[in-house]
Steps between C-alpha positions, in 0.01 A plus 500: 500500500316171534170463314306509827663831587412646159140394544477656847690823415190710419349409837815600683533833318142620513272475804187295479203699382234549768168329437255701299210638703275426203611135503438472873154648464421260217613203711286614791197549279551159336493321837123539559435386144702184557311435821167540322606255228617249761170536687304438181702185433433373852128567463490321165681200647259488794201524267631216287569285805150555635337430166414862433685509167406322179676165493535263208315170508830313516598698811162431661530127427852493644382670817198269521712186467734622778772261391746603777232398751558135412844509658313438827413158357860425406690627804333306788509181293865541405610594853310209654638258241853631555462453876392138446795436273736661750369284784446163337625526142147452366381656175212381283502693172158386381344589834674838504370607159156356570480706819626807314214467251251450784636802690475719188136393458424587862662842461295549183187435706624747759561765235170454313281468807663811646384696194153344524442595863664841463256571219217417743624753755571767238872510580586421135237720337766727350771236472543447127728199539242307701424169327128556558517837327706364210285192443180689574346211692517424868353152448762394244783620725356319801455182297862512382616556859305198628627274221858605580448417867353157425788413267744621763336277761542206263875558480534546875316178585705312240816619676350398834439149366862487385650629827266332748557777756176637642684806635552617142134504401385647833745790483440577134122500554548740792703726271219501243250570779706810589461612139124447519440696820738766369265609224182293476164573666387497770849542650702740277756545774724703268250784542565489874875545472581130540633442150867501594474256794300261283754531220785425739328191638387367161821530301745470791451238774205326333591472130878473535473233769232318301721481190784376717278216627391425143844343452422219740504164324283193505617153400337158509778345707565768763174695492508877538831668576404829664730801519549659844436870557837672539621843606616562144149453367349727765755777440465473121122513517514814715731671250273407210197628690664832585618556143158422351329722756726795420427459128126502571536802728688703238252407226229714664663839463409554133132439590470771763269726302271222383462360851463827688123466512518163675726599787234463767532123469865503602673520832579851631869497406406409141277802487797707612707362212207566263475168322299183525603142455343309216 
């Protein structure tokens, strides 16, 4: 007999034993216990996400820095630069990295000032990773935010002097203005449910198109060589805006509990979803 047949012979000779009632009862009784353990794990994860658990200082600093947030400085710049290269074969490495540094500084201002003004409204009172709560000083955080913005402006105007395209500086200033009215008094439009539209406009059509125009060139002999607005730039800027807006939208869900008390400032459908935009 083949080895497989020898191995299967006992199963062919004797019928399979029926399941033990005791084993079935034990499995049934273990099911609620597993559900309770899973529920406890979910609650612990939610508590940690909302800041309810004890977090290490390194974790708090990582959350305060919000390093993934700075991708919104890289992506519009890179997409706009790629569109300029695709259309006219233009790429200025020094200008690209100078604008990247300026964009990072502007996003730093956006991040720090958001914590400053959220501390004023009480939205971040229980948010341990707030920079204001970590530093312990609203004034120091606001000062650092303003310095970052001024340095960012310096880089942007340097790029404007290099490119000589007024469309670049107008659009990028409009994008920064969207960031201001998003969170700063007396506007604070994010508390009125307008955070996502502002995010779409700032990082999509405004910033991406602005960085595309930043690749215009200026020479002594021919003057300014301005890039035309193309369908590729428009479509790319819309995609960047939609992606950034979806990221912002999804970032609110872990703050539901902390923001529940501020829901009256939001539009009705935000109250239905039980979270507030900050």
